[in-house]
mmCIF file of C-alpha atoms in Angstrom:
data_model
loop_
_atom_site.group_PDB
_atom_site.id
_atom_site.type_symbol
_atom_site.label_atom_id
_atom_site.label_comp_id
_atom_site.label_asym_id
_atom_site.label_seq_id
_atom_site.Cartn_x
_atom_site.Cartn_y
_atom_site.Cartn_z
ATOM 1 C CA MET J 23 113.734 -29.373 190.022
ATOM 2 C CA SER J 24 113.691 -25.716 190.969
ATOM 3 C CA GLY J 25 113.066 -22.864 188.633
ATOM 4 C CA ASN J 26 116.773 -21.822 188.734
ATOM 5 C CA SER J 27 118.089 -24.451 186.405
ATOM 6 C CA SER J 28 120.513 -23.320 183.892
ATOM 7 C CA GLU J 29 119.675 -23.498 180.108
ATOM 8 C CA LEU J 30 121.897 -26.674 179.869
ATOM 9 C CA GLU J 31 120.065 -28.175 182.731
ATOM 10 C CA TRP J 32 116.716 -27.474 181.076
ATOM 11 C CA ALA J 33 118.044 -29.092 177.870
ATOM 12 C CA LEU J 34 119.122 -32.265 179.694
ATOM 13 C CA GLN J 35 115.771 -32.445 181.431
ATOM 14 C CA VAL J 36 113.918 -32.284 178.033
ATOM 15 C CA LEU J 37 116.035 -34.926 176.613
ATOM 16 C CA VAL J 38 115.338 -37.254 179.748
ATOM 17 C CA LYS J 39 111.667 -36.466 179.645
ATOM 18 C CA ASN J 40 111.571 -37.289 176.106
ATOM 19 C CA PHE J 41 112.943 -40.797 176.671
ATOM 20 C CA ASP J 42 110.217 -41.168 179.446
ATOM 21 C CA LYS J 43 107.496 -39.967 177.164
ATOM 22 C CA TYR J 44 108.150 -42.871 174.788
ATOM 23 C CA ALA J 45 109.344 -45.650 177.028
ATOM 24 C CA SER J 46 107.193 -48.048 178.698
ATOM 25 C CA GLY J 47 108.080 -50.687 181.176
ATOM 26 C CA CYS J 48 106.274 -52.397 183.988
ATOM 27 C CA CYS J 49 106.888 -51.983 187.570
ATOM 28 C CA LYS J 50 110.238 -53.363 188.316
ATOM 29 C CA LYS J 51 111.736 -53.615 184.833
ATOM 30 C CA PRO J 52 113.671 -50.523 183.779
ATOM 31 C CA ARG J 53 111.915 -48.499 181.222
ATOM 32 C CA ARG J 54 112.683 -49.178 177.479
ATOM 33 C CA ILE J 55 111.468 -47.786 174.099
ATOM 34 C CA SER J 56 110.292 -50.204 171.649
ATOM 35 C CA LYS J 57 111.595 -49.990 167.920
ATOM 36 C CA LYS J 58 108.175 -48.844 166.793
ATOM 37 C CA ASP J 59 107.790 -46.153 169.416
ATOM 38 C CA PHE J 60 111.354 -45.105 168.841
ATOM 39 C CA ARG J 61 110.710 -44.575 165.260
ATOM 40 C CA LYS J 62 107.766 -42.499 166.082
ATOM 41 C CA MET J 63 109.765 -40.457 168.343
ATOM 42 C CA LEU J 64 112.372 -39.694 165.637
ATOM 43 C CA SER J 65 109.829 -38.465 163.293
ATOM 44 C CA ARG J 66 107.896 -36.477 165.726
ATOM 45 C CA GLU J 67 110.680 -34.925 167.818
ATOM 46 C CA LEU J 68 113.552 -34.743 165.480
ATOM 47 C CA ASN J 69 111.978 -34.056 162.147
ATOM 48 C CA HIS J 70 114.033 -31.231 161.322
ATOM 49 C CA MET J 71 117.427 -32.627 162.260
ATOM 50 C CA LEU J 72 116.822 -35.913 160.543
ATOM 51 C CA THR J 73 115.096 -35.433 157.219
ATOM 52 C CA ASP J 74 115.276 -39.065 156.456
ATOM 53 C CA THR J 75 113.342 -40.305 159.402
ATOM 54 C CA GLY J 76 110.571 -41.087 157.081
ATOM 55 C CA ASN J 77 112.825 -43.639 155.686
ATOM 56 C CA LYS J 78 112.055 -46.778 157.632
ATOM 57 C CA ARG J 79 115.099 -48.600 156.621
ATOM 58 C CA ALA J 80 117.454 -46.117 157.484
ATOM 59 C CA ALA J 81 115.809 -45.744 161.073
ATOM 60 C CA ASP J 82 115.882 -49.478 161.333
ATOM 61 C CA LYS J 83 119.603 -49.672 160.585
ATOM 62 C CA LEU J 84 120.048 -46.917 163.269
ATOM 63 C CA ILE J 85 118.200 -48.817 165.816
ATOM 64 C CA CYS J 86 119.807 -52.145 164.884
ATOM 65 C CA ASP J 87 123.391 -50.736 165.452
ATOM 66 C CA LEU J 88 122.136 -49.165 168.515
ATOM 67 C CA ASP J 89 120.548 -52.042 170.185
ATOM 68 C CA GLU J 90 123.510 -53.435 171.620
ATOM 69 C CA ASN J 91 121.974 -56.272 173.543
ATOM 70 C CA LYS J 92 119.611 -57.234 170.557
ATOM 71 C CA ASP J 93 116.491 -57.402 172.654
ATOM 72 C CA GLY J 94 114.620 -55.099 170.306
ATOM 73 C CA LEU J 95 114.342 -52.390 173.018
ATOM 74 C CA ILE J 96 116.149 -49.377 173.502
ATOM 75 C CA SER J 97 117.351 -48.461 177.007
ATOM 76 C CA PHE J 98 118.260 -44.932 178.335
ATOM 77 C CA GLU J 99 121.935 -45.511 177.703
ATOM 78 C CA GLU J 100 121.136 -46.623 174.048
ATOM 79 C CA TYR J 101 118.884 -43.824 173.458
ATOM 80 C CA TRP J 102 121.482 -41.280 174.753
ATOM 81 C CA THR J 103 124.136 -42.612 172.447
ATOM 82 C CA LEU J 104 121.798 -42.421 169.468
ATOM 83 C CA ILE J 105 121.033 -38.833 170.201
ATOM 84 C CA GLY J 106 124.715 -38.175 170.622
ATOM 85 C CA GLY J 107 125.301 -39.805 167.425
ATOM 86 C CA ILE J 108 122.876 -37.250 165.688
ATOM 87 C CA ALA J 109 124.380 -34.363 167.640
ATOM 88 C CA GLY J 110 128.021 -35.062 166.878
ATOM 89 C CA PRO J 111 127.904 -34.400 163.125
ATOM 90 C CA ILE J 112 125.732 -31.367 163.704
ATOM 91 C CA ALA J 113 128.192 -29.924 166.067
ATOM 92 C CA CYS J 114 131.014 -30.345 163.603
ATOM 93 C CA LEU J 115 128.829 -28.873 160.763
ATOM 94 C CA ILE J 116 127.986 -25.801 162.835
ATOM 95 C CA ARG J 117 131.716 -25.311 163.658
ATOM 96 C CA GLN J 118 132.780 -25.750 160.037
ATOM 97 C CA GLN J 119 130.189 -23.036 159.157
ATOM 98 C CA GLU J 120 131.361 -20.731 161.574
ATOM 99 C CA HIS J 121 135.044 -21.144 160.287
ATOM 100 C CA GLY J 122 133.777 -20.761 156.895
ATOM 101 C CA THR J 123 132.166 -17.362 157.526
ATOM 102 C CA LYS J 124 135.234 -16.253 159.092
ATOM 103 C CA PHE J 125 137.286 -17.076 156.151
ATOM 104 C CA THR J 126 135.128 -15.356 153.721
ATOM 105 C CA LYS J 127 135.112 -12.049 155.781
ATOM 106 C CA MET X 9 121.115 -37.656 157.631
ATOM 107 C CA GLY X 10 120.173 -34.506 156.197
ATOM 108 C CA GLN X 11 122.178 -32.090 158.043
ATOM 109 C CA CYS X 12 122.308 -29.372 155.535
ATOM 110 C CA HIS X 13 118.698 -29.112 155.553
ATOM 111 C CA CYS X 14 118.531 -29.122 159.431
ATOM 112 C CA HIS X 15 121.170 -26.342 159.497
ATOM 113 C CA LYS X 16 119.090 -24.143 157.348
ATOM 114 C CA LYS X 17 116.036 -24.695 159.323
ATOM 115 C CA ARG X 18 117.984 -24.116 162.610
ATOM 116 C CA LYS X 19 117.739 -20.298 162.092
ATOM 117 C CA ASP X 20 114.082 -20.514 162.409
ATOM 118 C CA SER X 21 113.737 -21.690 166.030
ATOM 119 C CA GLN X 22 110.063 -21.501 165.901
ATOM 120 C CA GLU X 23 110.112 -24.624 163.930
ATOM 121 C CA LEU X 24 112.238 -26.578 166.105
ATOM 122 C CA THR X 25 110.874 -28.984 168.721
ATOM 123 C CA ASP X 26 112.012 -28.905 172.222
ATOM 124 C CA VAL X 27 114.099 -31.920 171.793
ATOM 125 C CA GLU X 28 115.815 -30.129 168.870
ATOM 126 C CA ARG X 29 116.339 -26.993 170.876
ATOM 127 C CA ALA X 30 117.739 -28.963 173.687
ATOM 128 C CA ILE X 31 120.243 -30.628 171.315
ATOM 129 C CA GLU X 32 121.347 -27.332 170.180
ATOM 130 C CA ILE X 33 121.916 -25.970 173.650
ATOM 131 C CA VAL X 34 124.047 -28.982 174.361
ATOM 132 C CA ILE X 35 126.010 -28.156 171.160
ATOM 133 C CA ASN X 36 126.253 -24.491 171.780
ATOM 134 C CA ASN X 37 127.614 -25.060 175.417
ATOM 135 C CA PHE X 38 130.359 -27.399 174.053
ATOM 136 C CA HIS X 39 131.368 -24.771 171.427
ATOM 137 C CA ARG X 40 131.208 -21.801 174.021
ATOM 138 C CA TYR X 41 133.609 -23.517 176.154
ATOM 139 C CA ALA X 42 135.977 -25.103 173.621
ATOM 140 C CA VAL X 43 137.939 -21.888 172.941
ATOM 141 C CA LYS X 44 141.700 -22.972 173.545
ATOM 142 C CA GLY X 45 143.703 -24.541 170.744
ATOM 143 C CA ARG X 46 141.736 -26.821 168.502
ATOM 144 C CA LYS X 47 138.163 -25.548 168.684
ATOM 145 C CA GLU X 48 136.461 -28.824 167.936
ATOM 146 C CA CYS X 49 137.609 -30.096 171.335
ATOM 147 C CA LEU X 50 137.378 -29.231 174.982
ATOM 148 C CA THR X 51 140.407 -29.354 177.311
ATOM 149 C CA PRO X 52 139.827 -31.101 180.503
ATOM 150 C CA ASN X 53 139.917 -27.780 182.157
ATOM 151 C CA GLU X 54 137.315 -26.437 179.876
ATOM 152 C CA LEU X 55 135.129 -29.316 180.544
ATOM 153 C CA ARG X 56 135.427 -28.859 184.323
ATOM 154 C CA ASP X 57 134.356 -25.068 183.982
ATOM 155 C CA LEU X 58 131.448 -26.144 181.774
ATOM 156 C CA VAL X 59 130.151 -28.669 184.138
ATOM 157 C CA VAL X 60 130.673 -26.661 187.347
ATOM 158 C CA GLN X 61 129.260 -23.478 185.726
ATOM 159 C CA GLN X 62 126.458 -24.880 183.564
ATOM 160 C CA LEU X 63 125.379 -27.885 185.549
ATOM 161 C CA PRO X 64 125.460 -26.512 189.198
ATOM 162 C CA GLN X 65 122.413 -28.732 190.360
ATOM 163 C CA LEU X 66 123.393 -31.800 188.321
ATOM 164 C CA SER X 67 127.160 -31.875 188.586
ATOM 165 C CA GLN X 68 126.869 -33.880 191.734
ATOM 166 C CA HIS X 69 125.649 -36.803 189.567
ATOM 167 C CA VAL X 70 128.810 -36.707 187.491
ATOM 168 C CA CYS X 71 130.385 -38.873 189.772
ATOM 169 C CA SER X 72 134.058 -38.419 190.500
ATOM 170 C CA LEU X 73 134.317 -35.666 188.003
ATOM 171 C CA ASP X 74 137.758 -34.687 189.239
ATOM 172 C CA GLU X 75 139.095 -38.189 188.933
ATOM 173 C CA LYS X 76 137.743 -38.505 185.640
ATOM 174 C CA ILE X 77 139.216 -35.271 184.553
ATOM 175 C CA GLU X 78 142.825 -36.172 185.865
ATOM 176 C CA CYS X 79 142.553 -39.458 183.747
ATOM 177 C CA LEU X 80 141.881 -37.390 180.640
ATOM 178 C CA GLY X 81 145.692 -36.122 180.605
ATOM 179 C CA ASP X 82 147.046 -32.645 180.695
ATOM 180 C CA PRO X 83 144.417 -30.420 181.939
ATOM 181 C CA ASP X 84 145.238 -27.655 179.243
ATOM 182 C CA GLU X 85 146.420 -29.797 176.452
ATOM 183 C CA ALA X 86 144.499 -32.921 176.190
ATOM 184 C CA LYS X 87 141.497 -32.754 173.809
ATOM 185 C CA LEU X 88 137.916 -34.082 174.480
ATOM 186 C CA GLU X 89 135.817 -34.668 171.311
ATOM 187 C CA PHE X 90 132.133 -34.061 171.374
ATOM 188 C CA GLY X 91 131.452 -37.677 171.853
ATOM 189 C CA GLU X 92 133.254 -37.792 175.244
ATOM 190 C CA TYR X 93 131.752 -34.507 176.312
ATOM 191 C CA TRP X 94 128.332 -36.112 175.312
ATOM 192 C CA ALA X 95 129.049 -39.078 177.604
ATOM 193 C CA ILE X 96 129.954 -36.946 180.600
ATOM 194 C CA ILE X 97 126.717 -34.854 180.256
ATOM 195 C CA GLY X 98 124.782 -38.247 179.907
ATOM 196 C CA GLU X 99 125.738 -39.110 183.430
ATOM 197 C CA ALA X 100 124.389 -35.877 184.582
ATOM 198 C CA ALA X 101 121.228 -36.660 182.785
ATOM 199 C CA LYS X 102 120.929 -40.014 184.182
ATOM 200 C CA GLY X 103 121.148 -38.250 187.671
ATOM 201 C CA CYS X 104 117.896 -36.262 186.780
ATOM 202 C CA ARG X 105 116.128 -39.587 186.246
ATOM 203 C CA VAL X 106 117.235 -40.994 189.457
ATOM 204 C CA LYS X 107 116.230 -37.924 191.314
ATOM 205 C CA LYS X 108 112.835 -38.252 190.380
#
């Protein structure tokens, strides 16, 4: 993509590239991330947002809930849903904190 | 999930990874456009503005955006939560994969 992407487009590309960085797949099969690599991704790329990613059981639960078709592999759609699940509560929190500062002024 | 912790760290953007910064940008855009009424939500019109203005190159991949927006209800009154916004942005993101 050309250099005049918006900030938001850059952000989406980062998230897509991040999936591809950890995903593997051979020729015709769509790329997937294994649970093991997914855990690695969480602890490397989201270590500030998920402080408990070191907790294997928590990460497993997250992946289990996410893996809708139970094949042990995470598709792009499943990956996207998970990141959304992480981002949603953070969005609420940021908004609440903004409200909080307004009220205290 | 240690959200309190992350929010504290958030101020020091040096420490964030690209992925974390990207997530923040997606969140910030949502908040920037969610200005009418309940600020935790976007109206369909706000969503359209966001996609058209912030995703000029990728909006073509959000297939039938107008139709989708019509289905969301009153363009100035209906409320879209973060999750719905995230799903629509996800389609644009899938678009960047196809493009490669």
